[in-house]
mmCIF file of C-alpha atoms and ligand atoms in Angstrom:
data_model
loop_
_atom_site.group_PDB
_atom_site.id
_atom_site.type_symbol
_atom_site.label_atom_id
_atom_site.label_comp_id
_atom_site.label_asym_id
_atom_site.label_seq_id
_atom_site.Cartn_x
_atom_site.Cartn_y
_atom_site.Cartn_z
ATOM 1 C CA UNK A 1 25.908 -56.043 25.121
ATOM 2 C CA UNK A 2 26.800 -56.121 29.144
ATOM 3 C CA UNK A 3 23.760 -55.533 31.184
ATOM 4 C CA UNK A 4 26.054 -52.633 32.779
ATOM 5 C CA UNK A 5 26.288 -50.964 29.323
ATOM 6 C CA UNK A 6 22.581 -51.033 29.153
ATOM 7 C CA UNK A 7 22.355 -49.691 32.038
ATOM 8 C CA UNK A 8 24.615 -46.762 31.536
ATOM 9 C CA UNK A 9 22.968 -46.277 28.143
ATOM 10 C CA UNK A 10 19.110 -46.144 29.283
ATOM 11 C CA UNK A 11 19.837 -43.758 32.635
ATOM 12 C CA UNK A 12 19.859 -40.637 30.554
ATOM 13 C CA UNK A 13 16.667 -41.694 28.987
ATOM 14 C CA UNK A 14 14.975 -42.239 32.382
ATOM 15 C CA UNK A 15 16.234 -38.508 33.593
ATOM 16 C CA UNK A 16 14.906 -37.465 30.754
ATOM 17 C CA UNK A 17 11.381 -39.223 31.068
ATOM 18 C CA UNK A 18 10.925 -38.312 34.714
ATOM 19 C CA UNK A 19 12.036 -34.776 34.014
ATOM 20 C CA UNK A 20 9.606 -34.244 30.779
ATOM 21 C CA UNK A 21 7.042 -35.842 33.088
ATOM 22 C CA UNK A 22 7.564 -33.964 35.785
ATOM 23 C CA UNK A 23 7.189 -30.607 33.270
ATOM 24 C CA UNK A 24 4.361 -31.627 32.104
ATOM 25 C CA UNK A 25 2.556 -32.630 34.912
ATOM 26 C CA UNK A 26 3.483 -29.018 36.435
ATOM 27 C CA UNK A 27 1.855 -27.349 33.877
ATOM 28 C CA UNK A 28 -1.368 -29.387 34.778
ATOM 29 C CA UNK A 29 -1.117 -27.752 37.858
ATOM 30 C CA UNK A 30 -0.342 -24.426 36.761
ATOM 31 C CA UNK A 31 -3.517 -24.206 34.440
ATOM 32 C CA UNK A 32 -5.540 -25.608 37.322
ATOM 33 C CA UNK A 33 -4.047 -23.005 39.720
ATOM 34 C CA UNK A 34 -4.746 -20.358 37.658
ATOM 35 C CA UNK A 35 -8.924 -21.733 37.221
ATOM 36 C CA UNK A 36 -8.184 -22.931 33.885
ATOM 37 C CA UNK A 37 -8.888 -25.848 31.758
ATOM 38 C CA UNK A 38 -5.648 -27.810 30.936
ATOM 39 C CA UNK A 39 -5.118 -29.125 27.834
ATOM 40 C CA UNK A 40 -3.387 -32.155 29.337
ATOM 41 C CA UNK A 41 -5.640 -34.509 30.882
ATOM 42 C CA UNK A 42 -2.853 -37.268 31.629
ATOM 43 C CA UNK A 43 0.996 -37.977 31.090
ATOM 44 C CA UNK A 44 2.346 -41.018 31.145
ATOM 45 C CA UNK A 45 6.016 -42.231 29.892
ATOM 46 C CA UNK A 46 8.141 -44.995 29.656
ATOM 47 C CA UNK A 47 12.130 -45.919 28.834
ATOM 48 C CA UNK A 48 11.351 -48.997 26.055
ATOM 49 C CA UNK A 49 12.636 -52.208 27.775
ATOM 50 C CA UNK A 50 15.955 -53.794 26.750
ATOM 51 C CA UNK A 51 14.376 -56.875 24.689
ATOM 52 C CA UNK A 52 11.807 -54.256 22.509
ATOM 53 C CA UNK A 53 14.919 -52.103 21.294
ATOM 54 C CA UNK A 54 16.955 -55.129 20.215
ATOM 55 C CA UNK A 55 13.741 -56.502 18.389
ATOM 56 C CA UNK A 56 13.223 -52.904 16.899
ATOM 57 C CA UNK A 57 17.212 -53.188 15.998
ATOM 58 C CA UNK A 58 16.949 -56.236 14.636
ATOM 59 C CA UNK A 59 13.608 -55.464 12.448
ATOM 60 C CA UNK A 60 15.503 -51.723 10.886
ATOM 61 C CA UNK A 61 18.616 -53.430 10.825
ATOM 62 C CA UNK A 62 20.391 -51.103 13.106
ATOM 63 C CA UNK A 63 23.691 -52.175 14.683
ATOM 64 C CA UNK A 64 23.343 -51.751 18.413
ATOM 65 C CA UNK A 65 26.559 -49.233 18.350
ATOM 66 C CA UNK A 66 23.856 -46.808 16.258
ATOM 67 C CA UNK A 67 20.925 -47.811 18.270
ATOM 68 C CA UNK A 68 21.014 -43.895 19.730
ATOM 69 C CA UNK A 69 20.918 -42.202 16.632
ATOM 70 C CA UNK A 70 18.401 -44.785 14.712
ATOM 71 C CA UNK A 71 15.690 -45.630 16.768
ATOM 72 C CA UNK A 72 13.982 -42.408 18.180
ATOM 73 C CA UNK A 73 11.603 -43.952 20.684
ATOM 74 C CA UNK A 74 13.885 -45.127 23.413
ATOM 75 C CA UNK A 75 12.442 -42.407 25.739
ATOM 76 C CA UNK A 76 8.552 -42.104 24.948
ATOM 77 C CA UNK A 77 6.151 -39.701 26.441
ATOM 78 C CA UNK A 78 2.273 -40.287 25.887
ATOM 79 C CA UNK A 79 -0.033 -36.690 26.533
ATOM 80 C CA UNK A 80 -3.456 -38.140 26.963
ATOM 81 C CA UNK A 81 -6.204 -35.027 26.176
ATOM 82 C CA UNK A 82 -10.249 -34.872 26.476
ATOM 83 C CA UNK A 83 -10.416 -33.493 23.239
ATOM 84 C CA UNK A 84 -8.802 -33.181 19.443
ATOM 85 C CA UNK A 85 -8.695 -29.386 19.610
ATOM 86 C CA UNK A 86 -6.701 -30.218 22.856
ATOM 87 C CA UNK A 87 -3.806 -32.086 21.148
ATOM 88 C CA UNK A 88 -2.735 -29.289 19.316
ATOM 89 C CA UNK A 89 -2.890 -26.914 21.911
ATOM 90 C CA UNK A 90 -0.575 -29.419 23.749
ATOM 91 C CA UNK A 91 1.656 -29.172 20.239
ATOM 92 C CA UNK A 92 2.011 -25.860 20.312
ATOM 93 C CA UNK A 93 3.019 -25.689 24.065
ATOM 94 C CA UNK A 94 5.537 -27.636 23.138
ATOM 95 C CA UNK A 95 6.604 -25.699 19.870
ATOM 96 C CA UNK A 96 7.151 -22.777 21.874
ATOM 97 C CA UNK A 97 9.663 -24.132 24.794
ATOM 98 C CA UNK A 98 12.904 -23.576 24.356
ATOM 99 C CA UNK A 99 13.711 -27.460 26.570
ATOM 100 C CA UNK A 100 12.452 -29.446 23.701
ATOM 101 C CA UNK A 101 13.212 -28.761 19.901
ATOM 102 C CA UNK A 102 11.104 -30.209 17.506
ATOM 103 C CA UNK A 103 12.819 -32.883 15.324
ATOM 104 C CA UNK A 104 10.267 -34.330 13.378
ATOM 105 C CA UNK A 105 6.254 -34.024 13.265
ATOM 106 C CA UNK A 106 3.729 -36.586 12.307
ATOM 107 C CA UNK A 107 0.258 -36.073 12.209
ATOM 108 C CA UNK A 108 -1.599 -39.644 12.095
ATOM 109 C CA UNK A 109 -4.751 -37.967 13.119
ATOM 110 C CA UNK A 110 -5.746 -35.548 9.531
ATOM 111 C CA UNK A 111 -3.662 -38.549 8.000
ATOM 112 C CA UNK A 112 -5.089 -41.910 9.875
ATOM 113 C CA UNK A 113 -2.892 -44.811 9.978
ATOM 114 C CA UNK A 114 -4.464 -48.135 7.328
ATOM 115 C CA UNK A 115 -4.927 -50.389 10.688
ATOM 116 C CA UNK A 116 -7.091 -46.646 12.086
ATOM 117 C CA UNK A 117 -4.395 -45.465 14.521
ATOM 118 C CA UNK A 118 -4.617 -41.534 15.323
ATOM 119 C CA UNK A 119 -2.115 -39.657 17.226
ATOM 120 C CA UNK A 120 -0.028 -37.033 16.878
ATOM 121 C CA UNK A 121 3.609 -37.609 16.975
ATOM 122 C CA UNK A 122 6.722 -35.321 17.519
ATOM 123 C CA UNK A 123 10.058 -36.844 18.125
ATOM 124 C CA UNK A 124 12.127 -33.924 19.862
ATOM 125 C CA UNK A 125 15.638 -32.939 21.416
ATOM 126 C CA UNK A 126 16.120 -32.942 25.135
ATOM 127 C CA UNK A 127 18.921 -32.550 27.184
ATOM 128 C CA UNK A 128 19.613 -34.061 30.252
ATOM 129 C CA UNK A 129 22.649 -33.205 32.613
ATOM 130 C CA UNK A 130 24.203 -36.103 34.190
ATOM 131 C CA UNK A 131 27.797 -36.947 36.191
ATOM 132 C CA UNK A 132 29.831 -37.129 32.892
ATOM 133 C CA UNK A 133 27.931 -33.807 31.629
ATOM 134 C CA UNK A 134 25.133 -33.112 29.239
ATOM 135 C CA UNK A 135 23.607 -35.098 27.018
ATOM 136 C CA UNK A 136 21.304 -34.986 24.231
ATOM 137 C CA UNK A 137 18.640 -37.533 23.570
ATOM 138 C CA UNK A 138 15.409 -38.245 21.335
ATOM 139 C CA UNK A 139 12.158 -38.426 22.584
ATOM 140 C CA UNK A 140 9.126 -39.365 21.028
ATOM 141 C CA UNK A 141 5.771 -37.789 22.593
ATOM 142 C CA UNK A 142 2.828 -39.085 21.781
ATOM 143 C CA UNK A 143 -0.034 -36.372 22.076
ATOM 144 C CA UNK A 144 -4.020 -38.287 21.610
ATOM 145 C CA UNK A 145 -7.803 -38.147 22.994
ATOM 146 C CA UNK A 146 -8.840 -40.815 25.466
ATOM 147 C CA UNK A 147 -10.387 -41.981 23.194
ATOM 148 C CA UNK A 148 -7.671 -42.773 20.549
ATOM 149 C CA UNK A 149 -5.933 -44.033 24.071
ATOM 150 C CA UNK A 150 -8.468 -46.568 24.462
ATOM 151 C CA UNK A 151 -8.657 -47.565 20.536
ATOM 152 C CA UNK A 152 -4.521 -47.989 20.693
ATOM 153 C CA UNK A 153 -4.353 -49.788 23.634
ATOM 154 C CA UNK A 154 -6.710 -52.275 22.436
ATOM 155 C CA UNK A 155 -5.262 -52.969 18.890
ATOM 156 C CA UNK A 156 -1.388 -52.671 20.702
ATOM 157 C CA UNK A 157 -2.384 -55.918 22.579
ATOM 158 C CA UNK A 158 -4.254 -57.622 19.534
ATOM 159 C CA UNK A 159 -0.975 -57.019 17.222
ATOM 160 C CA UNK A 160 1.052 -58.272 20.168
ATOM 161 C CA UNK A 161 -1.000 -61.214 20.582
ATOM 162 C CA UNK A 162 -1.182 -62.023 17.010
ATOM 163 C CA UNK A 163 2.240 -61.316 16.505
ATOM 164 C CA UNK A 164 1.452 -58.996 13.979
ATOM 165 C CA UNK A 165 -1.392 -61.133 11.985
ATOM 166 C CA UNK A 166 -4.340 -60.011 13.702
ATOM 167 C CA UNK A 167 -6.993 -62.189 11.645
ATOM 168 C CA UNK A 168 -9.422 -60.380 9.626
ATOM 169 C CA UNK A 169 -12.526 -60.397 11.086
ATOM 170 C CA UNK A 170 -10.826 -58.840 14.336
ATOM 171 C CA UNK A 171 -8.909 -56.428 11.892
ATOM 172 C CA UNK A 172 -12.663 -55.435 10.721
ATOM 173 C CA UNK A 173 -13.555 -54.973 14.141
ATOM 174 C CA UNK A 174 -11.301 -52.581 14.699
ATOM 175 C CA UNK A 175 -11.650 -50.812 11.837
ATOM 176 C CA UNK A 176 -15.379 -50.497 12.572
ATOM 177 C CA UNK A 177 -14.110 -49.196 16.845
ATOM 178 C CA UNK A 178 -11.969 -46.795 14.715
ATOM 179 C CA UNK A 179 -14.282 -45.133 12.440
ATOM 180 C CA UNK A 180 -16.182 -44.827 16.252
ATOM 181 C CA UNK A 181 -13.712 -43.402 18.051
ATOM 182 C CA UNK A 182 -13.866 -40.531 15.061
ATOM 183 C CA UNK A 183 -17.282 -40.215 16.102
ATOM 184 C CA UNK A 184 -17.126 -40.544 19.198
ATOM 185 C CA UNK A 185 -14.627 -37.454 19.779
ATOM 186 C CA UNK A 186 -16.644 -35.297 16.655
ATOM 187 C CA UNK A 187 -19.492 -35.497 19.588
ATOM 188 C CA UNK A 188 -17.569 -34.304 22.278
ATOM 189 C CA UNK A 189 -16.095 -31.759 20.940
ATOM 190 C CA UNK A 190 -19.145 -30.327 19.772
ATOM 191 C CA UNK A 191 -20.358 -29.830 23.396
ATOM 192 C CA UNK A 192 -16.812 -28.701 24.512
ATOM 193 C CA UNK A 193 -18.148 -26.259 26.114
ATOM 194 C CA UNK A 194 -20.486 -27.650 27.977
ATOM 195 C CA UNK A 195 -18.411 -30.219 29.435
ATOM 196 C CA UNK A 196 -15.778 -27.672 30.378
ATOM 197 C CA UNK A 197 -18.279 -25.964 32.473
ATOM 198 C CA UNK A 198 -19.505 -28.979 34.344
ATOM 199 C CA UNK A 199 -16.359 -29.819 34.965
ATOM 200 C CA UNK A 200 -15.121 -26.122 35.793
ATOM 201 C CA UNK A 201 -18.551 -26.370 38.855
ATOM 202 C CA UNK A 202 -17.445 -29.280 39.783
ATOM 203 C CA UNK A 203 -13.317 -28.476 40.348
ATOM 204 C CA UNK A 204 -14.639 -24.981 41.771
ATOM 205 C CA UNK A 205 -17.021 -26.945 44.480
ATOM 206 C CA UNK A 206 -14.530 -28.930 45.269
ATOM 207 C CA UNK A 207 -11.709 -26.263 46.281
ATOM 208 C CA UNK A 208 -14.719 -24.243 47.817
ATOM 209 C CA UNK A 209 -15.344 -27.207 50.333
ATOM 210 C CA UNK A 210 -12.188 -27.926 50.960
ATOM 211 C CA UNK A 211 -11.502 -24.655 51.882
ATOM 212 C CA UNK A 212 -14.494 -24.336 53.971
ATOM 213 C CA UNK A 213 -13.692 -28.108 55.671
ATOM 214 C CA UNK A 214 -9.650 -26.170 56.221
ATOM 215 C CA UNK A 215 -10.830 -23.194 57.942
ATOM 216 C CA UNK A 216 -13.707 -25.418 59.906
ATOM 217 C CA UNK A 217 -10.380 -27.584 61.107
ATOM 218 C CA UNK A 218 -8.631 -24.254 62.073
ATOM 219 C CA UNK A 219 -11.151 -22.680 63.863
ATOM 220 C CA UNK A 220 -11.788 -25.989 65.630
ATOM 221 C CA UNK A 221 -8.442 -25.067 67.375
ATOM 222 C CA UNK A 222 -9.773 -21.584 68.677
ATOM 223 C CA UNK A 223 -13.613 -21.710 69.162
ATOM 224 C CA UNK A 224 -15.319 -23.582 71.877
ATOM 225 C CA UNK A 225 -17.566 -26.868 70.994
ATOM 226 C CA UNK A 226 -20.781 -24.794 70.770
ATOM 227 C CA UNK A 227 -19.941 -22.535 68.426
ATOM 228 C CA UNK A 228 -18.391 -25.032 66.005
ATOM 229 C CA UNK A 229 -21.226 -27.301 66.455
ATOM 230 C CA UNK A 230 -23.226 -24.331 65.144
ATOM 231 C CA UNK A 231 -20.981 -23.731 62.199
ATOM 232 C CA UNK A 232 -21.043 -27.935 61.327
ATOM 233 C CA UNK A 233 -24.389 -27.899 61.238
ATOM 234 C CA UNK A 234 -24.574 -24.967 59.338
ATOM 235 C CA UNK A 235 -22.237 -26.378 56.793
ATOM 236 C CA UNK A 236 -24.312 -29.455 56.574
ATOM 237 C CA UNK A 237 -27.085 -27.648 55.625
ATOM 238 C CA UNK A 238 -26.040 -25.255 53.618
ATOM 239 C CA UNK A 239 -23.851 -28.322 51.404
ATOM 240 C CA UNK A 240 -27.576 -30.351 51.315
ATOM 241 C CA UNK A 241 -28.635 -27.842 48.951
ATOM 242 C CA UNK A 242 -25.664 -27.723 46.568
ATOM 243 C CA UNK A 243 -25.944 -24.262 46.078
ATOM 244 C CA UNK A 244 -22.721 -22.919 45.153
ATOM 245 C CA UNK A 245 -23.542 -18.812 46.337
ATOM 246 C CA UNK A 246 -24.335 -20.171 49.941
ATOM 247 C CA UNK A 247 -21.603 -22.127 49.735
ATOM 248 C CA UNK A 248 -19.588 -18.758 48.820
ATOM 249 C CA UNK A 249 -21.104 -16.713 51.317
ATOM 250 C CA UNK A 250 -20.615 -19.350 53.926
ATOM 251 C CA UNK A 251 -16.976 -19.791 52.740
ATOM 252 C CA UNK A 252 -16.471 -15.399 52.978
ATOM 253 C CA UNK A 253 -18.259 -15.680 56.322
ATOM 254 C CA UNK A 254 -15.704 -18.864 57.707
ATOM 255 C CA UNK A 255 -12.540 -16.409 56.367
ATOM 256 C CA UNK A 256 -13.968 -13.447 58.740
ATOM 257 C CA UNK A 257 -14.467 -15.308 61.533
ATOM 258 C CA UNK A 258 -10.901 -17.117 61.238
ATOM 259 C CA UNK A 259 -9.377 -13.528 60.302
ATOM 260 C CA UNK A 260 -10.884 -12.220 63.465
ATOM 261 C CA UNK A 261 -9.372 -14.925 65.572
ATOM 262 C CA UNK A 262 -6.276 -14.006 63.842
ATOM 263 C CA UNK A 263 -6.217 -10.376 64.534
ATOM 264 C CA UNK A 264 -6.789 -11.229 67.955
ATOM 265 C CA UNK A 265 -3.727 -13.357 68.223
ATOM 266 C CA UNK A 266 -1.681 -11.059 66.584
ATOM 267 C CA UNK A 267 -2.504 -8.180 68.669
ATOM 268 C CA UNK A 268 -1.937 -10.678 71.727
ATOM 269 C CA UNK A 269 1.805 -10.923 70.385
ATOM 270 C CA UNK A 270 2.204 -6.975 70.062
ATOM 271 C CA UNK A 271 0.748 -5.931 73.266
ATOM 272 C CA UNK A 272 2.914 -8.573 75.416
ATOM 273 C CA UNK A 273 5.966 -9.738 73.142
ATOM 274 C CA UNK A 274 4.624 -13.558 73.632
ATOM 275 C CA UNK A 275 1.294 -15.725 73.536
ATOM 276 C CA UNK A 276 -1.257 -15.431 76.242
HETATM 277 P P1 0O2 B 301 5.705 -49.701 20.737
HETATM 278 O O1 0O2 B 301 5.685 -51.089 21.211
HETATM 279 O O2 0O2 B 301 4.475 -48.944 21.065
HETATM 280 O O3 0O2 B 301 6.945 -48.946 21.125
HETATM 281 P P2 0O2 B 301 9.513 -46.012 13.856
HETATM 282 O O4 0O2 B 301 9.250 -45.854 15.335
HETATM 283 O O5 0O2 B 301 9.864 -44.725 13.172
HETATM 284 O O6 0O2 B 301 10.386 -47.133 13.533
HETATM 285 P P3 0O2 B 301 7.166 -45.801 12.448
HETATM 286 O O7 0O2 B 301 6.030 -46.751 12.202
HETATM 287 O O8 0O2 B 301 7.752 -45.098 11.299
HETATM 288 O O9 0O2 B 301 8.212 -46.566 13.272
HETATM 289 O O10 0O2 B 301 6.794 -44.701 13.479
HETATM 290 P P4 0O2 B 301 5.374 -44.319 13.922
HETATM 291 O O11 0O2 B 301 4.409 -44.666 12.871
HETATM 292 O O12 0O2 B 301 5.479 -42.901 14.327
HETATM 293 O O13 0O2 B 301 5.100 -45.298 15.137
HETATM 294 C C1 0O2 B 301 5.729 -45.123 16.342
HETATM 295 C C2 0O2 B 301 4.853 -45.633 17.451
HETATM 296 O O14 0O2 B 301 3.496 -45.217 17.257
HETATM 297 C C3 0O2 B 301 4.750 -47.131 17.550
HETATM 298 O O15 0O2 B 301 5.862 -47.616 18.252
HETATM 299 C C4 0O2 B 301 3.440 -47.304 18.318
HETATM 300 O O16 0O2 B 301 3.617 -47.014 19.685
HETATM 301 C C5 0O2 B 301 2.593 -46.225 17.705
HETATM 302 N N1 0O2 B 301 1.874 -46.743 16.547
HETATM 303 C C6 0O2 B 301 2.127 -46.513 15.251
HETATM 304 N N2 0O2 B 301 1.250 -47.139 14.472
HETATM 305 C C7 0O2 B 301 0.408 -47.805 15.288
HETATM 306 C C8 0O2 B 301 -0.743 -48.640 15.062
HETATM 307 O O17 0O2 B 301 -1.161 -48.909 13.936
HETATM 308 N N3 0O2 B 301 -1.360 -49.137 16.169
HETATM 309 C C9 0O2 B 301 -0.930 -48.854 17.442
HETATM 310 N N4 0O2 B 301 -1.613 -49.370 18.467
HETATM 311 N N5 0O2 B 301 0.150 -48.077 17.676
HETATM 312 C C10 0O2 B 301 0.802 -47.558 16.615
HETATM 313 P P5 0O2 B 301 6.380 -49.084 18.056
HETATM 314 O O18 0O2 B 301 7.842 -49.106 18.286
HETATM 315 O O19 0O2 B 301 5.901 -49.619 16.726
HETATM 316 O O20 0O2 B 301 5.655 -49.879 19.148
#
């Protein structure tokens, strides 16, 4: 097939990737906008390159006129999550938009793969609109834990570099890294909610001071050196101690003193029409 027709074959799939990403990476945003924990830790995706579909072709038999149809993964989206309870939280996000409609489900992680590969799979619909109108593709998403990331990254490259026949003793290996990774994400779910706090303090201290370091920068423009002198070292201070009430109360009293300045301004423009 003519690079062109390639070419004019993949684009819809790369609309479509960069769209689903670009959903899905809004919704990351719109949990952490709203102070809550997102589901989706990471999204990554990928249009498979030329060379991997005609191998994938080659190995279902598929003639390359029914490569659309037949081979589901040409667009792939991989949802990376902290935990397991995560990944289907993330499936039934997607269960209930109306943008993607569920084709086919499977769930390698309450049925584990032989080699010890977990994810969850759903190949969906998605439409894309393009010059010569809309178009329907197939996209698999891949929904997993980092840790299952980390585990399938690992044996992807073994398999590749084995071609296939990863030797034994490696193939025990992994086994052995799989039957961790179980483990390993048992334990963290277990103090879910423990991590989800830390991590909640931590986002929240981190808005706080950069809301307190955003108003410090705007008041800069109004107060003379003394006073914000006063104020940095009173930030400094205050931030040596890491205690997140001062920090409030530090933050409420920054938003008065930058209101005030802002009053002031304002009634500048309604008394005389323009700025003194
Ligand atoms: P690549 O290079 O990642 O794209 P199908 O896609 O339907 O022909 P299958 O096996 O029925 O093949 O579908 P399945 O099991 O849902 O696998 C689809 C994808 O899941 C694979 O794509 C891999 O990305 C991943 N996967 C499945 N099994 C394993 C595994 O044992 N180890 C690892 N590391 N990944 C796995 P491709 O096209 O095989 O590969």
């Amino acid at each position: 097939m003519e690079t062109q027709l390639w070419r004019e074959i993949l684009s819809p799939y790369e609309l479509c990737v960069d769209e689903i990403m670009v959903k899905f990476n809004h919704l990351i945003d719109e949990f952490k906008n709203k102070g809550e924990y997102s589901p989706i830790e990471q999204v990554q995706g990928r249009v498979k390159s030329i060379s991997s579909i005609i191998d994938k072709a080659q190995k279902k038999n598929v003639p390359l006129d029914r490569i659309e149809e037949e081979i589901d993964d040409i667009a792939g989206i991989r949802i990376i999550c902290q935990f397991v309870e995560d990944i289907y939280a993330v499936v039934d996000i997607i269960r209930q938009r109306k943008d993607m409609i569920i084709k086919e489900e499977k769930d390698y992680i309450n049925h584990m793969k032989k080699s010890g590969y977990r994810s969850y799979h759903l190949i969906v619909y998605y439409t894309v609109e393009t010059l010569s109108g809309h178009k329907q593709v197939q996209v698999e998403i891949q929904i997993r834990t980092l840790a299952m990331n980390f585990w399938s990254t690992i044996e992807h490259s073994m398999q590749y570099k084995y071609k296939g026949a990863v030797p034994l003793d490696i193939r025990r290996r992994l086994s052995r890294a799989a039957d961790a990774v179980i483990i390993l994400d048992q334990e963290m779910s277990a103090i879910k909610n423990e991590i989800k706090e830390a991590q909640d303090s931590f986002r929240m201290k981190a808005s706080m001071v950069a809301d307190i370091l955003t108003n410090i920068h705007s008041l800069s423009k109004v107060i003379d050196e003394e006073e914000l002198n006063e104020i940095q070292k009173e930030f400094d201070s205050i931030y040596k101690d890491q205690n997140m009430e001062e920090l409030a109360k530090f933050n409420q009293k920054l938003d008065k003193i930058a209101e005030s300045y802002h009053l002031q301004s304002l009634s500048s423009i309604n008394n005389f029409g323009f700025r003194r």
